[in-house]
Short mmCIF file of C-alpha atoms in Angstrom, two decimals:
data_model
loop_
_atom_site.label_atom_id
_atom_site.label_comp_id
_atom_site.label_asym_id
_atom_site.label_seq_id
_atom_site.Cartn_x
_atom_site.Cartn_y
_atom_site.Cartn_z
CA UNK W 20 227.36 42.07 -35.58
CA UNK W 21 231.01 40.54 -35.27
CA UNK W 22 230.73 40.40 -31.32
CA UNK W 23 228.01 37.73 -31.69
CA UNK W 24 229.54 35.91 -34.61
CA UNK W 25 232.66 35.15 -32.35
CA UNK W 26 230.22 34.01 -29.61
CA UNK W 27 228.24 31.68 -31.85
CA UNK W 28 231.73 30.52 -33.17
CA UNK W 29 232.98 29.98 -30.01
CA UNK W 30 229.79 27.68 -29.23
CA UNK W 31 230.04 25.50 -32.13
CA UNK W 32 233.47 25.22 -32.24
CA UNK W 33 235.42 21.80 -31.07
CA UNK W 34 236.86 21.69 -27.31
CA UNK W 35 240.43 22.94 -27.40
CA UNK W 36 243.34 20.70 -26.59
CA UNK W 37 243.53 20.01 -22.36
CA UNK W 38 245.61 22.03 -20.31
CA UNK W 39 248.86 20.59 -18.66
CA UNK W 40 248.72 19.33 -15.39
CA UNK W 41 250.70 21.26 -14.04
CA UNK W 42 250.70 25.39 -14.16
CA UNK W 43 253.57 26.87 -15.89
CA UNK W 44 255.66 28.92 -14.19
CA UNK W 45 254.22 32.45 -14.80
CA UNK W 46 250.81 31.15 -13.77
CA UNK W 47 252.09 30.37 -10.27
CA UNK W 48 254.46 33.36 -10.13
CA UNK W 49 251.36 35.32 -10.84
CA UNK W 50 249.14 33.47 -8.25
CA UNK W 51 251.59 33.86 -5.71
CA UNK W 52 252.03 37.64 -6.92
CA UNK W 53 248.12 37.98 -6.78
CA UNK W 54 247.90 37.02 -2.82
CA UNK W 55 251.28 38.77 -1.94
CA UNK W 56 249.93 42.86 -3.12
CA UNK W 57 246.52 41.58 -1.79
CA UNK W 58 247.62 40.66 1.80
CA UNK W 59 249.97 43.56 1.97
CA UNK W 60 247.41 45.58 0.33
CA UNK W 61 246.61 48.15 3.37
CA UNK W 62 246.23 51.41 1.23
CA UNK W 63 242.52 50.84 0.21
CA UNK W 64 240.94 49.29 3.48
CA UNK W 65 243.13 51.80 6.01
CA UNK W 66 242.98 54.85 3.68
CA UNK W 67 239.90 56.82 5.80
CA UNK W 68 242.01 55.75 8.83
CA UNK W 69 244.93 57.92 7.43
CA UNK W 70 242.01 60.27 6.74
CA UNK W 71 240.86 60.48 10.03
CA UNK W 72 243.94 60.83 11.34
CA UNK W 73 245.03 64.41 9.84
CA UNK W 74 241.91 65.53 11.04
CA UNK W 75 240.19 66.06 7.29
CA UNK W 76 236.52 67.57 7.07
CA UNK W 77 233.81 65.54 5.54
CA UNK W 78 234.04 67.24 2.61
CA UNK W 79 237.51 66.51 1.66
CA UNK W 80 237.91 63.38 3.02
CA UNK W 81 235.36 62.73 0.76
CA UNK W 82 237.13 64.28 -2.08
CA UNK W 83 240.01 61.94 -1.32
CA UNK W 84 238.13 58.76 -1.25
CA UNK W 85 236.09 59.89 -4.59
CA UNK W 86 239.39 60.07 -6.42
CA UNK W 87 240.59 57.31 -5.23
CA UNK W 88 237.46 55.21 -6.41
CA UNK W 89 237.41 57.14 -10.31
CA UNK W 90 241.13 56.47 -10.22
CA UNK W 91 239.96 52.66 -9.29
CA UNK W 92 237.49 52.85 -12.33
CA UNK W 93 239.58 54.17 -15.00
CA UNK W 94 242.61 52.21 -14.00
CA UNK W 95 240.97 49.18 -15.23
CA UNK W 96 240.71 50.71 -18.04
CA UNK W 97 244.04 51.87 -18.83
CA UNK W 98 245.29 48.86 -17.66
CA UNK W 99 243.17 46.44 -19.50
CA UNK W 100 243.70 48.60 -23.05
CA UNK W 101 247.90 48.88 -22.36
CA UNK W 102 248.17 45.20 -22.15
CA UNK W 103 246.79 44.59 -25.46
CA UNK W 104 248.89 47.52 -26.83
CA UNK W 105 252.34 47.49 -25.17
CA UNK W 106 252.23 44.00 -23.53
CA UNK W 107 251.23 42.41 -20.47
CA UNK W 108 254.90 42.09 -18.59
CA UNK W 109 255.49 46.28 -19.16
CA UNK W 110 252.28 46.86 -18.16
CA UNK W 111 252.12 44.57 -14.95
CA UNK W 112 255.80 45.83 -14.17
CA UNK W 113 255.19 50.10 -15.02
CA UNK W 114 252.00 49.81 -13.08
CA UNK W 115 253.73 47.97 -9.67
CA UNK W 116 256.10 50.53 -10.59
CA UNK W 117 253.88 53.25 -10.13
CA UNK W 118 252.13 51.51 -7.06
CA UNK W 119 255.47 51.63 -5.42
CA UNK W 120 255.71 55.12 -5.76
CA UNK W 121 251.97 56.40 -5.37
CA UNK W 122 251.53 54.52 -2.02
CA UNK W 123 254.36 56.14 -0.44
CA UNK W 124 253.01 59.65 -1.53
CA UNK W 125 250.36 58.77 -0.48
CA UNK W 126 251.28 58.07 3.14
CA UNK W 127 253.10 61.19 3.48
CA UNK W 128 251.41 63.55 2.04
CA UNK W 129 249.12 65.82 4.70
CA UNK W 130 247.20 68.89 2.69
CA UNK W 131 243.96 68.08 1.04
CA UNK W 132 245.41 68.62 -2.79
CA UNK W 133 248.34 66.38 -2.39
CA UNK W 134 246.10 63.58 -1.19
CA UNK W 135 243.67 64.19 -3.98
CA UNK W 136 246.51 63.71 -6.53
CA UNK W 137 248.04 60.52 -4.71
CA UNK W 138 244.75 58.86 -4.14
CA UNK W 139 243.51 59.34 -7.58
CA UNK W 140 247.48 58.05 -9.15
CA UNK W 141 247.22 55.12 -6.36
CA UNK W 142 243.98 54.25 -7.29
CA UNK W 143 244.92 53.90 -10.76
CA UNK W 144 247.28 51.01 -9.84
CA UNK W 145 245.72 49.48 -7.25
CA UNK W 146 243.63 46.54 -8.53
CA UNK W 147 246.14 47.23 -12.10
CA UNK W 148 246.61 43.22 -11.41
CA UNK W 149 243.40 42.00 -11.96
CA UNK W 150 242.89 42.84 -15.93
CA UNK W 151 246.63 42.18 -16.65
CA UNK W 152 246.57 38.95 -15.17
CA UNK W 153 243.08 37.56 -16.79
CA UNK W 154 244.92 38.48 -19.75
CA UNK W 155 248.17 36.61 -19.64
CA UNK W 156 245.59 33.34 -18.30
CA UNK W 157 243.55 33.35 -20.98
CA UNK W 158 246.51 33.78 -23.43
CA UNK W 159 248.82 30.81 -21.27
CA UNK W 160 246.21 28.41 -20.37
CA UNK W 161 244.57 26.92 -23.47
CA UNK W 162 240.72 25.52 -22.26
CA UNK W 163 238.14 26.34 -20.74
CA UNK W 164 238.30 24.26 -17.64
CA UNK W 165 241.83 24.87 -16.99
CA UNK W 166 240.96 28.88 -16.94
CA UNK W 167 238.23 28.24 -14.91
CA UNK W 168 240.10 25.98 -12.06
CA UNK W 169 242.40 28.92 -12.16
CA UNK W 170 239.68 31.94 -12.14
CA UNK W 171 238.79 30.00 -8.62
CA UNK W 172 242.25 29.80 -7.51
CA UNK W 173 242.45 33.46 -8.37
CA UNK W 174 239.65 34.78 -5.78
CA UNK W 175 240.75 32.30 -3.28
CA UNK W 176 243.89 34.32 -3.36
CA UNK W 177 242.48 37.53 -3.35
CA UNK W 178 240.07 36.97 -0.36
CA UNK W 179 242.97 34.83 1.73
CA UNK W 180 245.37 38.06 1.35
CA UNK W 181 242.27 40.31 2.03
CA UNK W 182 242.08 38.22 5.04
CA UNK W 183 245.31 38.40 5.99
CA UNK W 184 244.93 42.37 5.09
CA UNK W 185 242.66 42.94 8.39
CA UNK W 186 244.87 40.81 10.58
CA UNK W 187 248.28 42.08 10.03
CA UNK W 188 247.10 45.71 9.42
CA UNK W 189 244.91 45.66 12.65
CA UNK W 190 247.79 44.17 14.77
CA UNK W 191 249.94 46.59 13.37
CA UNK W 192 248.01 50.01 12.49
CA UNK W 193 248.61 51.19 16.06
CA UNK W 194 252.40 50.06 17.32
CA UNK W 195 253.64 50.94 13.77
CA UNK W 196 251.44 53.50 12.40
CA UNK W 197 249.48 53.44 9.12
CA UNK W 198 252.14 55.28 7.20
CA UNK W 199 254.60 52.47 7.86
CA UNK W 200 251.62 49.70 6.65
CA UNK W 201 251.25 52.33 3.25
CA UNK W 202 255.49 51.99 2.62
CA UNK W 203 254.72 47.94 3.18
CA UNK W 204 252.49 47.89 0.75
CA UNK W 205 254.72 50.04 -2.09
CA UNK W 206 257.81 47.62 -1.58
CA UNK W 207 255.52 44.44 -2.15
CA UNK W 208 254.13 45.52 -5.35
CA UNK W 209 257.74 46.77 -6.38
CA UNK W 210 258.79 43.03 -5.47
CA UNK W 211 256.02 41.66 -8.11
CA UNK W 212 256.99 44.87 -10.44
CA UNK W 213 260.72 42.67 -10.41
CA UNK W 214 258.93 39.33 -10.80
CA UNK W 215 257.00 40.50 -13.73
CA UNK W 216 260.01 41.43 -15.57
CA UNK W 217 261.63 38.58 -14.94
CA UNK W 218 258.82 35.83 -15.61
CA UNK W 219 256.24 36.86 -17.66
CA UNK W 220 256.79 37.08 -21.28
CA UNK W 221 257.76 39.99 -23.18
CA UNK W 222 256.27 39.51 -26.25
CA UNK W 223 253.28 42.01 -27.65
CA UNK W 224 249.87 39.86 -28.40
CA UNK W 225 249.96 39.17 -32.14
CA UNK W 226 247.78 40.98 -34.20
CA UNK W 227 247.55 43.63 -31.41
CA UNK W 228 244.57 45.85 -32.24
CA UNK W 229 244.08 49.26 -33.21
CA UNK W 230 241.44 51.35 -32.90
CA UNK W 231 238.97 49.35 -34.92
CA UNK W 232 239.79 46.64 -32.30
CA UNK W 233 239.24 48.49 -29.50
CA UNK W 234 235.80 50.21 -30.33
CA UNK W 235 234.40 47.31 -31.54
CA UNK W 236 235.20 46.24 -26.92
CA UNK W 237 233.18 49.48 -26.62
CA UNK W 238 229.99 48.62 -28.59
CA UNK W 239 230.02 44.91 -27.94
CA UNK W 240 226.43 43.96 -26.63
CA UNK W 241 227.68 41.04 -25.39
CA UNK W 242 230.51 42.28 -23.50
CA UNK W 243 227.80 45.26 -22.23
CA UNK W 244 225.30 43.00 -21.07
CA UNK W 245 227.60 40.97 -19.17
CA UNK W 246 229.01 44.25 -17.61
CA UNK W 247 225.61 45.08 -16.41
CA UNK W 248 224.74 42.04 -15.21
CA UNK W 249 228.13 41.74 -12.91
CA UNK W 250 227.56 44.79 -11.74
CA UNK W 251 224.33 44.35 -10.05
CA UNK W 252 225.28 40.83 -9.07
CA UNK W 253 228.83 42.30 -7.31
CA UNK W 254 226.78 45.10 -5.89
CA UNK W 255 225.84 42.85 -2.82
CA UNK W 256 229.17 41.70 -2.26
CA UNK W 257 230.47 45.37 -2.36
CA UNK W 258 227.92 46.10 0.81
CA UNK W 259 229.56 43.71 2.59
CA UNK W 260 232.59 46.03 2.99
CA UNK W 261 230.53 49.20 3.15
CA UNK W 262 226.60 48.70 3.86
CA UNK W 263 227.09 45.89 6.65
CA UNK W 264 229.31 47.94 8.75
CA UNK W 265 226.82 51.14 8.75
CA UNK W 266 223.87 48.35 9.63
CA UNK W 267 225.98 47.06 12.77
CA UNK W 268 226.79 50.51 13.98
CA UNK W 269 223.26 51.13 13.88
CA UNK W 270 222.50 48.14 16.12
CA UNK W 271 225.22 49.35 18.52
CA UNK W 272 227.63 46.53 17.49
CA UNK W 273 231.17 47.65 18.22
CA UNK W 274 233.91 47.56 14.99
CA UNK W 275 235.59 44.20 16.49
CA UNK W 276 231.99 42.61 15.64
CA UNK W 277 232.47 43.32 12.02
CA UNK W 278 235.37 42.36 12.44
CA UNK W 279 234.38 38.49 12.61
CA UNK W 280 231.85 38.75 9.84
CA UNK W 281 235.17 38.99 7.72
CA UNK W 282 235.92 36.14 9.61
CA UNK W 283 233.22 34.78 9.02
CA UNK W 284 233.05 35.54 4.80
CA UNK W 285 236.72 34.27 4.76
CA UNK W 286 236.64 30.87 6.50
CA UNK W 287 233.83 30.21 4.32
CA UNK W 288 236.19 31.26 1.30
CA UNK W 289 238.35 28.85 2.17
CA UNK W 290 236.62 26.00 3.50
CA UNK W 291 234.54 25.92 -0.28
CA UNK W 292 236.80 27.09 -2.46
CA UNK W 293 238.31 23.70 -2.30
CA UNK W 294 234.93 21.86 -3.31
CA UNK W 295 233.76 24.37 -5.78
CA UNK W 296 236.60 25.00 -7.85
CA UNK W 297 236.97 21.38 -9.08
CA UNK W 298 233.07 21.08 -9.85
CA UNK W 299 232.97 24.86 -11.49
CA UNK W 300 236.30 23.43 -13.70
CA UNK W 301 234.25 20.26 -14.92
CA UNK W 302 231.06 22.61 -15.76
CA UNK W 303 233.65 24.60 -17.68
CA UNK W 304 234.09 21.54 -20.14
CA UNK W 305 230.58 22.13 -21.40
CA UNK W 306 230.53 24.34 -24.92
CA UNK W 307 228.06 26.63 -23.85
CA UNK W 308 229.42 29.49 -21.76
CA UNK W 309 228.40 29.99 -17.44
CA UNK W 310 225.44 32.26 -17.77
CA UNK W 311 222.99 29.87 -16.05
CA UNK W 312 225.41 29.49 -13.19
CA UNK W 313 226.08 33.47 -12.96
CA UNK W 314 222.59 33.97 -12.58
CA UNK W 315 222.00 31.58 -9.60
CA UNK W 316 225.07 33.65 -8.38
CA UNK W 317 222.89 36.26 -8.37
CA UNK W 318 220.09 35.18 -6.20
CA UNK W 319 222.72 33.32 -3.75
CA UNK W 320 224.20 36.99 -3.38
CA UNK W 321 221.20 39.03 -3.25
CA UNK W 322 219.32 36.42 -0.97
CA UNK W 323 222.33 35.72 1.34
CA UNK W 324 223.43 39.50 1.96
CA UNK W 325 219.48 40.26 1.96
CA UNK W 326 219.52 38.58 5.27
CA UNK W 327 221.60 40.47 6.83
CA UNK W 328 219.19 43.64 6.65
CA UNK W 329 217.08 40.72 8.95
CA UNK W 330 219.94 40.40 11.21
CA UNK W 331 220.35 42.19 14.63
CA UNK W 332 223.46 40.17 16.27
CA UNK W 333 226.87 39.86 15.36
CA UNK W 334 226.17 36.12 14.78
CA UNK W 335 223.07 36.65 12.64
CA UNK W 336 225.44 39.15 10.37
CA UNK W 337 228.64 36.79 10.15
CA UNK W 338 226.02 34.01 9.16
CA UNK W 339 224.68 36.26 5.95
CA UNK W 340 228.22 36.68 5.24
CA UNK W 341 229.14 33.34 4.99
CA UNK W 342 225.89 32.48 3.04
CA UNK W 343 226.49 34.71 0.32
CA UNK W 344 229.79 33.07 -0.46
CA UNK W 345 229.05 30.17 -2.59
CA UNK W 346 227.71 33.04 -5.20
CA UNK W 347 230.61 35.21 -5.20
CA UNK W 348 232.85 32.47 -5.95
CA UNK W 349 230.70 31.16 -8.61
CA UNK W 350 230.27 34.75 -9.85
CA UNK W 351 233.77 35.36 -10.27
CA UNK W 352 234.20 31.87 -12.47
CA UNK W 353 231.35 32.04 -14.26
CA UNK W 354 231.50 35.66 -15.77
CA UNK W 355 235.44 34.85 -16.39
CA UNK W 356 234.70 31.90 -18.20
CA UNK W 357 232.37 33.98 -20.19
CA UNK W 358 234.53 36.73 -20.70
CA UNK W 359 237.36 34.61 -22.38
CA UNK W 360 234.62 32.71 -24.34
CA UNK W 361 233.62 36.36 -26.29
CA UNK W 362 236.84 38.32 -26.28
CA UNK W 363 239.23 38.16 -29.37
CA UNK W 364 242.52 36.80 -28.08
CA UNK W 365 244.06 40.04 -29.80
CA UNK W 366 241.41 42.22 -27.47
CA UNK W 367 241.64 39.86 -23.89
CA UNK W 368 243.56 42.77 -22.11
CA UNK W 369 240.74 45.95 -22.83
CA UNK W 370 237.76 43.27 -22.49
CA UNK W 371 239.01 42.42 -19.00
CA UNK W 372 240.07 45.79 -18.66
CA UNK W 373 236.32 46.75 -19.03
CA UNK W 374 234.54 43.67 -17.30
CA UNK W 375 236.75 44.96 -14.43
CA UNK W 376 235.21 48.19 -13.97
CA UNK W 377 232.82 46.45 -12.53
CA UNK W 378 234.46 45.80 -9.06
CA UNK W 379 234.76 49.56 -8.94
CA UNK W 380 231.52 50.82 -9.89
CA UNK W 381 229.64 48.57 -7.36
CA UNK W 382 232.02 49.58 -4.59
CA UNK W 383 230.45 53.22 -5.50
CA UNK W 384 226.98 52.11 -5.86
CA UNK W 385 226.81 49.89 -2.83
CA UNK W 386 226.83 52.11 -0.10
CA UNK W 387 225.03 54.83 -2.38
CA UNK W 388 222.06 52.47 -2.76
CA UNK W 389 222.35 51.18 0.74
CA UNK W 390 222.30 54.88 2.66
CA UNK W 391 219.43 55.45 0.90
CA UNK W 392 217.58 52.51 1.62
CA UNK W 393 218.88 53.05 5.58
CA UNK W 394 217.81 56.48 5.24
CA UNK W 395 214.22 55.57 3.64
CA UNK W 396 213.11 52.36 5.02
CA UNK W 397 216.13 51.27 7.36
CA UNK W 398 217.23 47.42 7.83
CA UNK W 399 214.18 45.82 6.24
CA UNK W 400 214.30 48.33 3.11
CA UNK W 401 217.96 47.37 2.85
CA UNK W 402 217.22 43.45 2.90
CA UNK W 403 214.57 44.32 0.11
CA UNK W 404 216.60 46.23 -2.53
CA UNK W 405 220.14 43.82 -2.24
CA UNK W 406 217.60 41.02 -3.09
CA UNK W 407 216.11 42.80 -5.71
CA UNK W 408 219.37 43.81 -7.32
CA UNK W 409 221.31 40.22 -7.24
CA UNK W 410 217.60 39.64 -8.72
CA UNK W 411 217.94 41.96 -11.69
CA UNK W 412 221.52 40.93 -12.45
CA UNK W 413 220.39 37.27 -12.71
CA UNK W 414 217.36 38.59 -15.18
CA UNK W 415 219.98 40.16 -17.19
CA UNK W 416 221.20 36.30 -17.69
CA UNK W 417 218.75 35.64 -19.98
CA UNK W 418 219.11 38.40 -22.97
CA UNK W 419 222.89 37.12 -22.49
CA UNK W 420 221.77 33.64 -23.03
CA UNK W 421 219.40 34.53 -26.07
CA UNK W 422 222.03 36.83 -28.16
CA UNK W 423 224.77 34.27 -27.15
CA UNK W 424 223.09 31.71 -29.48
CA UNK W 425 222.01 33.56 -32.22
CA UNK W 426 223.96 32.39 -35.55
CA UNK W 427 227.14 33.76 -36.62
CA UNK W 428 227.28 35.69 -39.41
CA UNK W 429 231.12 37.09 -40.01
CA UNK W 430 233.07 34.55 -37.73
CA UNK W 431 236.18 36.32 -36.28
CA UNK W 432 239.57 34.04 -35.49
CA UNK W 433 238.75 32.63 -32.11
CA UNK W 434 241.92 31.68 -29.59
#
């Protein structure tokens, strides 16, 4: 089993050389990059807004937003398997590219087809980033605690532009019109499209791998379990964009009181980050990979969000917010840190391609499994089943933990 080999290898082997102090500077160009398509990135949160506003039925709106989310899924993908074949700067640069055309499309188009097609092509690109840029860090930064210190940089990033997302975009949705916040968001990402050309490197991985490479991503039980385990574990955070809103409405609290739960999730974002990324770096120093720590991410997320199906007040929700952020930081961290502990440096790009589905298929499954719990056993029912699923992703911790330390057999080159 060659997946395990490298995982046993990379457990016994000696700590690699420290990090610089200071990033290079593609890292920060990226960082930068990463919060600039974030807080400009209004397609995704104002899209059933646009919806709504050309008067769509159910049904297609529906449609639309469904593409848009398989578009999401498979983009990671793509993304993830291009960067390991054609290289990380054309890949980060064709798919800004892209963005900068889809999202315009996008925000003119008006009959149900034409929406289809430029939701599924914009959600393609969308989060193209995320798997392109794990990549590039695992490749520039050389150890484990460096990566990790980054990896928490990273979602501090993504969740101060989401931030800044729902202020700009609700101070300017009505004056300007969503269409106008849609072209915003194209010329960001084909600003970064021109920063990736010009900083990050345009060399091909060496050894870049073929299709022997590639399947061996696909049928990696290591790689798998993790997937799974992520995936329950993000489900809760997913509801917080999609389950938490239907539970307010439901208590008759208007949209400007979920509203300050993202408030409320953000300040917490950034008043932690600060403390936990320097601690989560240090843990990284350790040989053995996060699992421990992405369990008890688990339980923070599925106890904190769990609350909320307790909660009746807009102070009672913002406070479940906030309390389920110390796991989705360390979730991030930890399941990076073991993603670039089992992935073959000539594989990083279609490994984070596929640990980045994950994102996408909870922000599916969340409000899926949360209607039905509203519909079967409302609030409380809710509260019940996003405990018990940040509970089953932290079980799935421990079949991680036990084939992570079984002994290599065929060691493959590590990084």
């Amino acid at each position: 089993m060659p997946a395990i080999a490298t995982s046993a290898q990379t457990l016994s082997a000696p700590p690699s050389p420290p990090a610089p102090k200071r990033w290079p500077p593609v890292i920060w160009a990226l960082l930068i990059g990463t919060f600039a398509v974030r807080a400009a990135g209004f397609v995704y949160p104002y899209l059933p807004y646009r919806l709504d506003e050309l008067h769509l039925n159910t049904a297609a709106a529906s449609t639309v937003l469904a593409l848009w989310g398989a578009g999401w899924f498979i983009g990671q993908l793509l993304c993830g398997w291009l960067a390991d074949r054609i290289g990380r700067r054309t890949t980060l640069a064709s798919a800004m590219a892209v963005a900068a055309v889809g999202f315009p499309l996008l925000a003119e188009a008006h009959t149900p087809m034409a929406l289809g097609i430029a939701a599924a092509v914009s959600g393609l690109v969308y989060d193209a980033p995320r798997p392109i840029v794990s990549a590039v860090v695992a490749d520039t930064i050389p150890d484990e605690p460096g990566r990790a210190r980054l990896t928490g940089w990273r979602h501090f990033a993504v969740n101060l532009g989401a931030a800044t997302t729902g202020l700009v975009g609700g101070a300017l949705a009505e004056p300007v019109g969503i269409p106008v916040l849609f072209w915003c968001n194209a010329l960001v990402c084909a600003a970064f499209a021109v920063v990736a050309l010009r900083v990050v490197p345009p060399s091909v991985p060496a050894h870049a791998p073929g299709r022997r490479g590639h399947r061996e991503a696909f049928t990696d039980p290591l790689l798998w379990l993790l997937w799974l385990a992520s995936l329950l574990i993000l489900i809760p955070v997913a509801a917080l964009f999609s389950v938490l809103p239907m539970m307010m409405a439901q208590d008759g609290l208007p949209p400007t009181a979920y509203g300050w739960t993202q408030v409320a999730s953000a300040a917490a974002v950034i008043g932690l980050s600060p403390l936990l990324n320097p601690w989560l770096a240090r843990r990284a120093k350790r040989p053995t990979p996060m699992v421990g720590l992405l369990s008890v991410s688990g339980i923070i997320l599925g106890a904190g969000m769990g609350l909320a199906g307790l909660a009746s007040s807009t102070a009672g929700y913002g406070a479940a917010a906030a309390l389920a952020v110390p796991g989705e930081i360390v979730a991030f961290v930890a399941a990076t840190d073991i993603l670039n502990r089992i992935a073959p440096p000539s594989s990083r790009g279609v490994y984070a391609g596929i640990w980045g589905t994950t994102l996408a298929a909870a922000v599916l499954c969340a409000p899926a499994l949360g209607g039905w719990a509203l519909a079967q056993g409302g609030h409380h029912l809710v509260a019940v089943t996003t405990l018990m699923t940040g509970l089953l992703g932290a079980a799935l911790c421990l079949p991680l933990t036990a084939l992570l330390h079984r002994p290599a057999r065929t060691p493959r080159a590590s990084a």
